[in-house]
PDB file of C-alpha atoms in Angstrom:
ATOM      1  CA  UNK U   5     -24.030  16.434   0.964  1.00 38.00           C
ATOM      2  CA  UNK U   6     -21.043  14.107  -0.069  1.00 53.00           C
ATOM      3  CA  UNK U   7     -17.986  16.138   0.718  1.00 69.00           C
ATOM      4  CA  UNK U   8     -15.360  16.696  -2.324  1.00 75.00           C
ATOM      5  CA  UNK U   9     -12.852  14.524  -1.016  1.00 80.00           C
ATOM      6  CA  UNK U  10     -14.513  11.571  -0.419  1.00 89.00           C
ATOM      7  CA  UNK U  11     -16.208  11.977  -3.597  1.00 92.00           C
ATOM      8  CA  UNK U  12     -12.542  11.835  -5.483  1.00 93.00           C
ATOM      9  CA  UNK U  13     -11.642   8.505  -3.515  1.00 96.00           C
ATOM     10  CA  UNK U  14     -14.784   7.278  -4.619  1.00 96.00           C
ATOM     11  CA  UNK U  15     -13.807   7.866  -8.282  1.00 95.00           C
ATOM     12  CA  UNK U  16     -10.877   6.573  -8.403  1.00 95.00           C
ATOM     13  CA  UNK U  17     -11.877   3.074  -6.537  1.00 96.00           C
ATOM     14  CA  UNK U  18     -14.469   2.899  -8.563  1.00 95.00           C
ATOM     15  CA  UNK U  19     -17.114   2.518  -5.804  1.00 97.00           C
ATOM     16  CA  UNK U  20     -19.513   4.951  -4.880  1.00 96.00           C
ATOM     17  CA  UNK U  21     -20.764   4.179  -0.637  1.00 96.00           C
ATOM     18  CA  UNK U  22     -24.422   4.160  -0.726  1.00 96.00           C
ATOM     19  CA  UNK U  23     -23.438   4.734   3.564  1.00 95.00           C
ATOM     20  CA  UNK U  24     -20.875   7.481   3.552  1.00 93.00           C
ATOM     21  CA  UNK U  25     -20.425   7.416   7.249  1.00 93.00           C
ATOM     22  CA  UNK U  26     -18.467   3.783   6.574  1.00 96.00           C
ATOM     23  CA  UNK U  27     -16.460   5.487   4.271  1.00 96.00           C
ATOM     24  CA  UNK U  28     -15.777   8.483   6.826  1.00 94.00           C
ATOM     25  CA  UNK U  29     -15.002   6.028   9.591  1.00 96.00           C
ATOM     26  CA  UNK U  30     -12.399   3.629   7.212  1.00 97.00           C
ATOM     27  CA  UNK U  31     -10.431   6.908   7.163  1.00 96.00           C
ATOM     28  CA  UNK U  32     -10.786   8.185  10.470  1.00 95.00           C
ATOM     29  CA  UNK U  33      -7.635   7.455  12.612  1.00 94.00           C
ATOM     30  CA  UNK U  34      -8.070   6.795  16.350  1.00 94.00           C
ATOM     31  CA  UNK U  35      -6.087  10.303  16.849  1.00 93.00           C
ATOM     32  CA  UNK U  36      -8.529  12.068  15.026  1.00 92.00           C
ATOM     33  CA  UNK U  37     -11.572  10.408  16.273  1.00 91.00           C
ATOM     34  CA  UNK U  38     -10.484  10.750  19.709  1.00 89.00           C
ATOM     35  CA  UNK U  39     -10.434  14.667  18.788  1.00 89.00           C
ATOM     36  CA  UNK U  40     -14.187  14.772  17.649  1.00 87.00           C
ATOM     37  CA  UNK U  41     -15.981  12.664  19.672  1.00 83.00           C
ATOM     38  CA  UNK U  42     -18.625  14.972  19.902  1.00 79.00           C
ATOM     39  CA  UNK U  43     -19.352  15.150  16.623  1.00 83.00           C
ATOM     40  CA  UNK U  44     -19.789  11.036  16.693  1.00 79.00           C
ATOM     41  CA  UNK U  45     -16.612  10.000  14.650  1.00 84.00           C
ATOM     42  CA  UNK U  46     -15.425   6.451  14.895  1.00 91.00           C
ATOM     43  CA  UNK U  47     -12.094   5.607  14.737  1.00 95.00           C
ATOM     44  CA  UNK U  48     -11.394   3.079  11.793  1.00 97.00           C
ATOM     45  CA  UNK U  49     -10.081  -0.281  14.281  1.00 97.00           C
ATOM     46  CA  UNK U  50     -12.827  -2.114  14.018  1.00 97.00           C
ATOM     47  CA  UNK U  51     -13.483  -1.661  10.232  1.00 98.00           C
ATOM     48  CA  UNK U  52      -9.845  -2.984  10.003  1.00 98.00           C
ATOM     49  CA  UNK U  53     -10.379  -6.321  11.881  1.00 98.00           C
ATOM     50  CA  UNK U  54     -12.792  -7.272   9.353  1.00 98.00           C
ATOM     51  CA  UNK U  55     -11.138  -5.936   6.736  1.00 98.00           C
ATOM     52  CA  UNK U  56      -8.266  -8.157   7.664  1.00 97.00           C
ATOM     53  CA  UNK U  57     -10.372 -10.815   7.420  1.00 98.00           C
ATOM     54  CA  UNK U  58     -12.116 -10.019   4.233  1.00 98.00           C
ATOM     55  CA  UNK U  59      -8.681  -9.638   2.750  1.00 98.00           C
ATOM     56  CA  UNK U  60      -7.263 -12.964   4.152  1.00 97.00           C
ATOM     57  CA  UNK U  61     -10.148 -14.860   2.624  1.00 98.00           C
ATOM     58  CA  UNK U  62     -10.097 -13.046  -0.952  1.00 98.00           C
ATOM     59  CA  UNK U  63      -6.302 -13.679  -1.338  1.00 96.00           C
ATOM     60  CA  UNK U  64      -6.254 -16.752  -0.358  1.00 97.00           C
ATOM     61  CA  UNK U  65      -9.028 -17.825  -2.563  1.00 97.00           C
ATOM     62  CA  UNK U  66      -7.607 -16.054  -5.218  1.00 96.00           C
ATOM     63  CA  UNK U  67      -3.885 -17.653  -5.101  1.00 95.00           C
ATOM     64  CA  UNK U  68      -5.576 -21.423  -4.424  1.00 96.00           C
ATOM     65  CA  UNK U  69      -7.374 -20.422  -8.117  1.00 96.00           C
ATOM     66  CA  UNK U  70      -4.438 -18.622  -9.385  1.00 94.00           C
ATOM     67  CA  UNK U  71      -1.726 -21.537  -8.284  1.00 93.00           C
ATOM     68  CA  UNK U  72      -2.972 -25.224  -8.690  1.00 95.00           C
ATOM     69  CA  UNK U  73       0.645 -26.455  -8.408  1.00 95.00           C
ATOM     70  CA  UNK U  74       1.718 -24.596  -5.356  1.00 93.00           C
ATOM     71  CA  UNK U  75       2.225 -25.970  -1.883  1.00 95.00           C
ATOM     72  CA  UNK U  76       0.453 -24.616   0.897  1.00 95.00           C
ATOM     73  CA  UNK U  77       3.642 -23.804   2.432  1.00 92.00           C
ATOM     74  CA  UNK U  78       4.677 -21.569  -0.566  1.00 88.00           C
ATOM     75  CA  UNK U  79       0.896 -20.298  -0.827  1.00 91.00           C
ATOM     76  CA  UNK U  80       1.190 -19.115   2.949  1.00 91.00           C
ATOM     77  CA  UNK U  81       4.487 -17.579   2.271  1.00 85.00           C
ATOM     78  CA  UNK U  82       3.117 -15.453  -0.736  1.00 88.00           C
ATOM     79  CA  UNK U  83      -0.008 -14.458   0.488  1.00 91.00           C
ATOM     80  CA  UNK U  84       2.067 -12.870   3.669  1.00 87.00           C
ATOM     81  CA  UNK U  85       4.361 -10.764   1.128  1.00 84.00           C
ATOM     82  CA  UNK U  86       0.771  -9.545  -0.348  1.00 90.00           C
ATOM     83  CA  UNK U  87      -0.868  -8.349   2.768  1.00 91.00           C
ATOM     84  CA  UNK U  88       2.222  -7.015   4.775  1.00 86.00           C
ATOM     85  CA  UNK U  89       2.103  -3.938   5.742  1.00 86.00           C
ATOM     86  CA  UNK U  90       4.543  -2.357   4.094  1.00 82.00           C
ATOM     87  CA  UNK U  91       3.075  -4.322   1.024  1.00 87.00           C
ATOM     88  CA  UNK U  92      -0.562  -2.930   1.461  1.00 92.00           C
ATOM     89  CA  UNK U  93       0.589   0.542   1.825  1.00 89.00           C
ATOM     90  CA  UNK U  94       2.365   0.162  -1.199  1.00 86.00           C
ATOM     91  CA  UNK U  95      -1.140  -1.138  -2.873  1.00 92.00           C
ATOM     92  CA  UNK U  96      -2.737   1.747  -1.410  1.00 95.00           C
ATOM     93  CA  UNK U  97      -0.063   4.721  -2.561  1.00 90.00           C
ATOM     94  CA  UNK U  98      -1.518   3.529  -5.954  1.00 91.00           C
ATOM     95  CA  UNK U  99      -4.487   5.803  -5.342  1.00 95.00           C
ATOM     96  CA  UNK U 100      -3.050   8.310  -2.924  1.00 94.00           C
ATOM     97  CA  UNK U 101      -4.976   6.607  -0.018  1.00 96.00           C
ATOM     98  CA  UNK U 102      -2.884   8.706   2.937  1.00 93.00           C
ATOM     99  CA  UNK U 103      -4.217  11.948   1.103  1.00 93.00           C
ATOM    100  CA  UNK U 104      -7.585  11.298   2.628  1.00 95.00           C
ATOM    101  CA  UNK U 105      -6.890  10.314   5.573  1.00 95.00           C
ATOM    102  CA  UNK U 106      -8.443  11.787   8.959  1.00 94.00           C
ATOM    103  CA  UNK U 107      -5.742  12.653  11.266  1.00 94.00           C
ATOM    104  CA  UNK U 108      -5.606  14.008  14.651  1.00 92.00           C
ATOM    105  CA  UNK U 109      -3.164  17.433  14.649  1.00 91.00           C
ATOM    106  CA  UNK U 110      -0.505  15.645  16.299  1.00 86.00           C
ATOM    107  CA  UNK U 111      -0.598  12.566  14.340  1.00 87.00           C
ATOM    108  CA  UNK U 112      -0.253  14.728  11.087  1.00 86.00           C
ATOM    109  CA  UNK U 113       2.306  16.813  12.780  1.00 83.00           C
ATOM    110  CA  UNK U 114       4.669  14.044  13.275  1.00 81.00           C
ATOM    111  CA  UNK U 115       4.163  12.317   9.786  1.00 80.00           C
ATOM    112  CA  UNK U 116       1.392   9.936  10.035  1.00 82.00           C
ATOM    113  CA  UNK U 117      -0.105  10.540   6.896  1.00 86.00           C
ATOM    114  CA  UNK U 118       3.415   8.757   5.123  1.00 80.00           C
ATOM    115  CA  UNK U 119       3.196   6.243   8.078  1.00 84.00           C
ATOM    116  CA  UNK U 120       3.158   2.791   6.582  1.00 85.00           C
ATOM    117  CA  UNK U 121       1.425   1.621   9.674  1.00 88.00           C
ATOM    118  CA  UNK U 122      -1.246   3.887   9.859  1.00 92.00           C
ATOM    119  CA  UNK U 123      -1.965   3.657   5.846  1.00 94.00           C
ATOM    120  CA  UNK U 124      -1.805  -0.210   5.479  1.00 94.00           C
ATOM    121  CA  UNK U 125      -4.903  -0.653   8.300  1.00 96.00           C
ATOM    122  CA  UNK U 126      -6.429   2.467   6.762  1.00 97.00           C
ATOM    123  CA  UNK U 127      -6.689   0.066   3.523  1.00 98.00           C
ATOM    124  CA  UNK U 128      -7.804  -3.185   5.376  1.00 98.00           C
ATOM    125  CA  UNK U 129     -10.372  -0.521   7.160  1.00 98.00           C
ATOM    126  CA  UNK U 130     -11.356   0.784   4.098  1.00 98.00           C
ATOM    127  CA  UNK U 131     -12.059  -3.479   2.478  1.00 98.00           C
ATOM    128  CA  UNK U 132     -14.258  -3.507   5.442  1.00 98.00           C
ATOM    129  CA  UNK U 133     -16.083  -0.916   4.827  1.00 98.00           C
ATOM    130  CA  UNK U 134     -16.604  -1.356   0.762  1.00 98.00           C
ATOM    131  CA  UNK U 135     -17.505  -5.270   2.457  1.00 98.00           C
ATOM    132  CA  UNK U 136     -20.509  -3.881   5.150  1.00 98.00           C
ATOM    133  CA  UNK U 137     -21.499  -1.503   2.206  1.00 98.00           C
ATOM    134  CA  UNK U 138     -21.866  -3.809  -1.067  1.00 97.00           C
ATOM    135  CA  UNK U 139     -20.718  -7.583  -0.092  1.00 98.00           C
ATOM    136  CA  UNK U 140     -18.387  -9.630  -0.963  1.00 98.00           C
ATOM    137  CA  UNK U 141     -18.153  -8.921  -4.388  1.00 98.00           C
ATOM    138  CA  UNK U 142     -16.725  -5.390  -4.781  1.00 98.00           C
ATOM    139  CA  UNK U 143     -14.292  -6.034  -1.923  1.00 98.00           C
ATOM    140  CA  UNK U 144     -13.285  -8.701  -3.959  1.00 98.00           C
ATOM    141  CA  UNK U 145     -13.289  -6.451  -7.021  1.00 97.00           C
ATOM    142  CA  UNK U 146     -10.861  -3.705  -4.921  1.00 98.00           C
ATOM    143  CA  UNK U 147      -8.774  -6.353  -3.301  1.00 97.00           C
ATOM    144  CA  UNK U 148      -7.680  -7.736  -6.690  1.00 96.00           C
ATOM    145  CA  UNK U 149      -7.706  -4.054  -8.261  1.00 96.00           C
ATOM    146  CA  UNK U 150      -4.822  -3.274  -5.600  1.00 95.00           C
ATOM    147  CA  UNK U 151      -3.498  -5.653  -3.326  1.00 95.00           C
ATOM    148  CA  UNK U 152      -3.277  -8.633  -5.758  1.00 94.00           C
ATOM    149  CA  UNK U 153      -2.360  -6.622  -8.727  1.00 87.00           C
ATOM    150  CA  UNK U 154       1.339  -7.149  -9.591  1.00 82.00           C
ATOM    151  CA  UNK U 155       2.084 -10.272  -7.741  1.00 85.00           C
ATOM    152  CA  UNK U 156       5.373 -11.500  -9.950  1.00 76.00           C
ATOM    153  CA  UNK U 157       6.961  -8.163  -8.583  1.00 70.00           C
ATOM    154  CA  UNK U 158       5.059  -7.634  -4.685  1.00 75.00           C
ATOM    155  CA  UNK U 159       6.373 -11.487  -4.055  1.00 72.00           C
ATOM    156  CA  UNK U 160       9.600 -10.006  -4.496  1.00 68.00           C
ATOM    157  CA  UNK U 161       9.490  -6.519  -2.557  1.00 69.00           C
ATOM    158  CA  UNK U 162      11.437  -7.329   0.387  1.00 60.00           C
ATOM    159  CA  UNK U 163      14.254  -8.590  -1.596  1.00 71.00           C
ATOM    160  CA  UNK U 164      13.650  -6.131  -4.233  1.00 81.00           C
ATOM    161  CA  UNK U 165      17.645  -4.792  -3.681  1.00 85.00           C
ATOM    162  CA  UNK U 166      19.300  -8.252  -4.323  1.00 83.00           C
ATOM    163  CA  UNK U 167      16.591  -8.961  -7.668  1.00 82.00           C
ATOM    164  CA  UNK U 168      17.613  -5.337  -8.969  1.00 89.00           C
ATOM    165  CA  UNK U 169      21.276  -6.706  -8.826  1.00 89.00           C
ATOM    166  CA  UNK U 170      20.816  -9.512 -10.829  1.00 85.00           C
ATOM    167  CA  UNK U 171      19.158  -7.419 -12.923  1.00 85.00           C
ATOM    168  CA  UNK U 172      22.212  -4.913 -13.329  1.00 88.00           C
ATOM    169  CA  UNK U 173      24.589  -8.174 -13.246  1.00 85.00           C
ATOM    170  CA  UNK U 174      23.011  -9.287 -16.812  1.00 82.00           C
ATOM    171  CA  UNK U 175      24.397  -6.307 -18.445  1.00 76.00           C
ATOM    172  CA  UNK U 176      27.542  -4.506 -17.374  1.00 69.00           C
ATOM    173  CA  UNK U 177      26.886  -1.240 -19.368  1.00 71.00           C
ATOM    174  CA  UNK U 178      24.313  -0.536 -16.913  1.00 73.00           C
ATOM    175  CA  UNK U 179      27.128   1.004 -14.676  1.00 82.00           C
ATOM    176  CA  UNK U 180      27.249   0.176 -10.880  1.00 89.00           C
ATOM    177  CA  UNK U 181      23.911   0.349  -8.591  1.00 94.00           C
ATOM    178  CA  UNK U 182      23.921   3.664  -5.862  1.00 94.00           C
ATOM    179  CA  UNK U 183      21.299   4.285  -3.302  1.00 96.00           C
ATOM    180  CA  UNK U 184      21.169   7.707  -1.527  1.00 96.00           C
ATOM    181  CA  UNK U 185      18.846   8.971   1.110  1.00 95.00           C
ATOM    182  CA  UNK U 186      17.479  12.340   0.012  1.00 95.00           C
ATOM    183  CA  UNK U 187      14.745  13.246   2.566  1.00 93.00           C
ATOM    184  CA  UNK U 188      13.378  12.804   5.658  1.00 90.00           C
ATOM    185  CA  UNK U 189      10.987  14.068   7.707  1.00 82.00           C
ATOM    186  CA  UNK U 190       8.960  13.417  10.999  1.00 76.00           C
ATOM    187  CA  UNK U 191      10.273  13.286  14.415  1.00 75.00           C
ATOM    188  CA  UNK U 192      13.251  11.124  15.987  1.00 74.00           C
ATOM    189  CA  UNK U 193      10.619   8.329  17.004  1.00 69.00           C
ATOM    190  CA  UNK U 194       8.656   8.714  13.761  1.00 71.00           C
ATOM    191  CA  UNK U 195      10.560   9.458  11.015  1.00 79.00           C
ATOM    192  CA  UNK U 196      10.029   9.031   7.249  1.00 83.00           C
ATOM    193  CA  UNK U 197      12.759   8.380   4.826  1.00 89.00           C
ATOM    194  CA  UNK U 198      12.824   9.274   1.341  1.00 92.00           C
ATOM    195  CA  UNK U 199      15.300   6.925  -1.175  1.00 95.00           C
ATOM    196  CA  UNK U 200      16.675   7.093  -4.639  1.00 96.00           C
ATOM    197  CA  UNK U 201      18.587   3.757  -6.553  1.00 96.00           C
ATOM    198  CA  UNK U 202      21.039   5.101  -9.487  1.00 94.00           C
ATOM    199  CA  UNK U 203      22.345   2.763 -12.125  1.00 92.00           C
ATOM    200  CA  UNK U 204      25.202   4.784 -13.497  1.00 89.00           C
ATOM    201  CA  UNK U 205      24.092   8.445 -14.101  1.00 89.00           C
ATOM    202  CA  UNK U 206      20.655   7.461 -14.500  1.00 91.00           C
ATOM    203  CA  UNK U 207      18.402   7.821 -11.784  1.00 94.00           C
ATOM    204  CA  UNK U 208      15.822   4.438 -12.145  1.00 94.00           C
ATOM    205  CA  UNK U 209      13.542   4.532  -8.865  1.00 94.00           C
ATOM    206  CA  UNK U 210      12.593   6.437  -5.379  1.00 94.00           C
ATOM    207  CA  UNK U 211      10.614   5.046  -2.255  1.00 90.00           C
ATOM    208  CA  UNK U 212      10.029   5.791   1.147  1.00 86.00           C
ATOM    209  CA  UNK U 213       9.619   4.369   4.519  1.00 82.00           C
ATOM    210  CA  UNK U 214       9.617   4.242   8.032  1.00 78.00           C
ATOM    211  CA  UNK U 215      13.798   2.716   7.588  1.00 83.00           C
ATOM    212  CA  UNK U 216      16.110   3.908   5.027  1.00 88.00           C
ATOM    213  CA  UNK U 217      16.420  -0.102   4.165  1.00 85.00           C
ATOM    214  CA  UNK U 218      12.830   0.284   3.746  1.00 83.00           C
ATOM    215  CA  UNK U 219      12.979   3.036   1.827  1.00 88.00           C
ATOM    216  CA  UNK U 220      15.585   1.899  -0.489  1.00 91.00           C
ATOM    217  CA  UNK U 221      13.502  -1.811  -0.712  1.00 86.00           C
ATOM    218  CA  UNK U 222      10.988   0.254  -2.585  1.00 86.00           C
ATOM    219  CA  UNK U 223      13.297   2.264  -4.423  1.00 92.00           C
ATOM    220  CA  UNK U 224      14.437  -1.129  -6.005  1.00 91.00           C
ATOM    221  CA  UNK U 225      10.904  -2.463  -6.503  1.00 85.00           C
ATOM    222  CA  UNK U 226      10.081   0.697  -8.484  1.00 87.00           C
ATOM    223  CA  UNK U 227      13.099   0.292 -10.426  1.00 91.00           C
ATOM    224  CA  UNK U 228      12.310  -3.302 -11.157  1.00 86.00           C
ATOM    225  CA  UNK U 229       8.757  -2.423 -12.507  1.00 81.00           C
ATOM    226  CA  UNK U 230      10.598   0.638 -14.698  1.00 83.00           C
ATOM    227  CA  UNK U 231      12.848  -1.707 -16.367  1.00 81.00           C
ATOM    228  CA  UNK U 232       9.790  -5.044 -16.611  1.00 75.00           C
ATOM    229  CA  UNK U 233       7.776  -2.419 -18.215  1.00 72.00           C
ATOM    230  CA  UNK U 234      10.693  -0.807 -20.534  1.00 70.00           C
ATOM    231  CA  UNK U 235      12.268  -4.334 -21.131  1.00 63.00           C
ATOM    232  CA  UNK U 236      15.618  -3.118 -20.220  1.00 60.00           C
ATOM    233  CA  UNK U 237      16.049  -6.170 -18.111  1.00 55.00           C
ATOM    234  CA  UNK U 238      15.079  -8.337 -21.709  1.00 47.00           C
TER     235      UNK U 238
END
C-alpha cells in the first residue's frame, strides 16, 4: 500500500511513481539508509548522479531554446545560478521537499532536514528517479515546473542583497533596508540560520541557510519577488 506521505509528494509534483521504491530511495538519505539496511533501503547517491545529469541536459536545452542571442559563456554562467545548490533547494522548498525526507536520527537531530546540502541532491535524486520511472519527458516537465521556473529572479539570487538596494534606491520613502537574524538552530558544525530584510517598519522577506549571508541572500530574493509581484518596485 502507498504510504500517506509519499502519496502527498506525489500530488503536489504532479506525478504519480508507477515504482514506489524509486520514489522511497530519492528520499532516503545515506544516514537513514545506513540505519535500515535490513529492511533493503538504498540511500539516494546514485539516483542523484543521474539526476545531475538529467538536470544538466534539460537546462541546458532549455536556455539554448529560451536564449538564441546569448553567448555560451553567459549561458554557462546562468545555468550554474539555476542548479546551485543553494538554488535547487530553493526550487525544492516550493513543495516542502525536506518534509519528506528519510533521515537517519542523528542527521535529523542536528538539522538536516533544513540542510541545503542534503535537500538540493535530494531534488537531483528525486529528477532521477521521476527519469528511470517515466523518461525524459516528465523530468523535463518537473525540471521546468521548479528549477527553471523564475529565472529573471534565480539569475539574480546570490546578489539578491545589492538588486534589493537598487530597488529601495528608486524610491526614498521606502525607508532604509535592515536585516536581522532571528533564529537558529542545529549544532555548532551544522547550524541553520533564520533571516528577516525590513524596509522601514515593514517587514518585506525571511530566508534561511546554512550562513547568515545566506540566509539574508534569500531574505532579499523573497523580498524582490514580493515587490515584482506587488509592483512596488514599478
Amino acid at each position: 500500500m502507498k504510504e500517506t506521505r509519499f502519496q502527498e509528494l506525489e500530488e503536489k509534483i504532479d506525478y504519480q511513481f508507477h515504482n514506489q521504491e524509486l520514489l522511497a530511495q530519492a528520499l532516503s538519505h545515506s544516514s537513514f539508509a545506513n540505519e535500515h539496511k535490513a529492511e533493503g533501503f538504498k540511500d539516494n547517491e546514485r539516483l542523484e548522479f543521474l539526476g545531475d545529469a538529467v538536470l544538466e541536459l534539460v537546462s541546458s536545452d532549455f536556455l539554448y531554446h529560451a536564449y538564441p542571442d546569448m553567448q555560451e559563456g553567459a549561458m554557462t554562467k546562468l545555468r550554474a545560478s539555476l542548479v546551485c545548490e543553494p538554488t535547487l533547494a530553493l526550487s525544492a522548498r516550493e513543495f516542502d521537499l525536506s518534509r519528506y525526507l528519510l533521515l537517519g536520527k542523528g542527521e535529523e537531530h542536528t538539522g538536516g532536514r533544513l540542510r541545503d546540502s542534503i535537500v538540493s541532491d535530494a531534488f537531483e535524486a528525486l529528477i532521477g528517479a521521476i527519469y528511470l520511472d517515466g523518461g525524459l519527458a516528465p523530468a523535463r516537465a518537473f525540471i521546468e515546473r521548479y528549477a527553471l521556473k523564475d529565472i529573471e529572479h534565480k539569475k539574480l539570487f546570490y546578489d539578491s542583497k545589492t538588486v534589493l538596494q537598487e530597488l529601495v534606491q528608486k524610491d526614498p520613502g521606502h525607508g532604509e533596508i535592515r536585516y536581522a537574524i532571528v533564529g537558529e538552530n542545529g549544532p555548532d558544525h551544522a547550524k541553520i540560520f533564520r533571516a528577516e530584510v525590513w524596509v522601514g517598519e515593514k517587514k518585506v522577506g525571511s530566508g534561511s541557510g546554512s550562513t547568515k549571508k545566506a540566509a539574508e541572500q534569500e531574505a532579499a530574493y523573497r523580498a524582490i519577488q514580493e515587490m515584482n509581484t506587488s509592483g512596488e518596485n514599478r
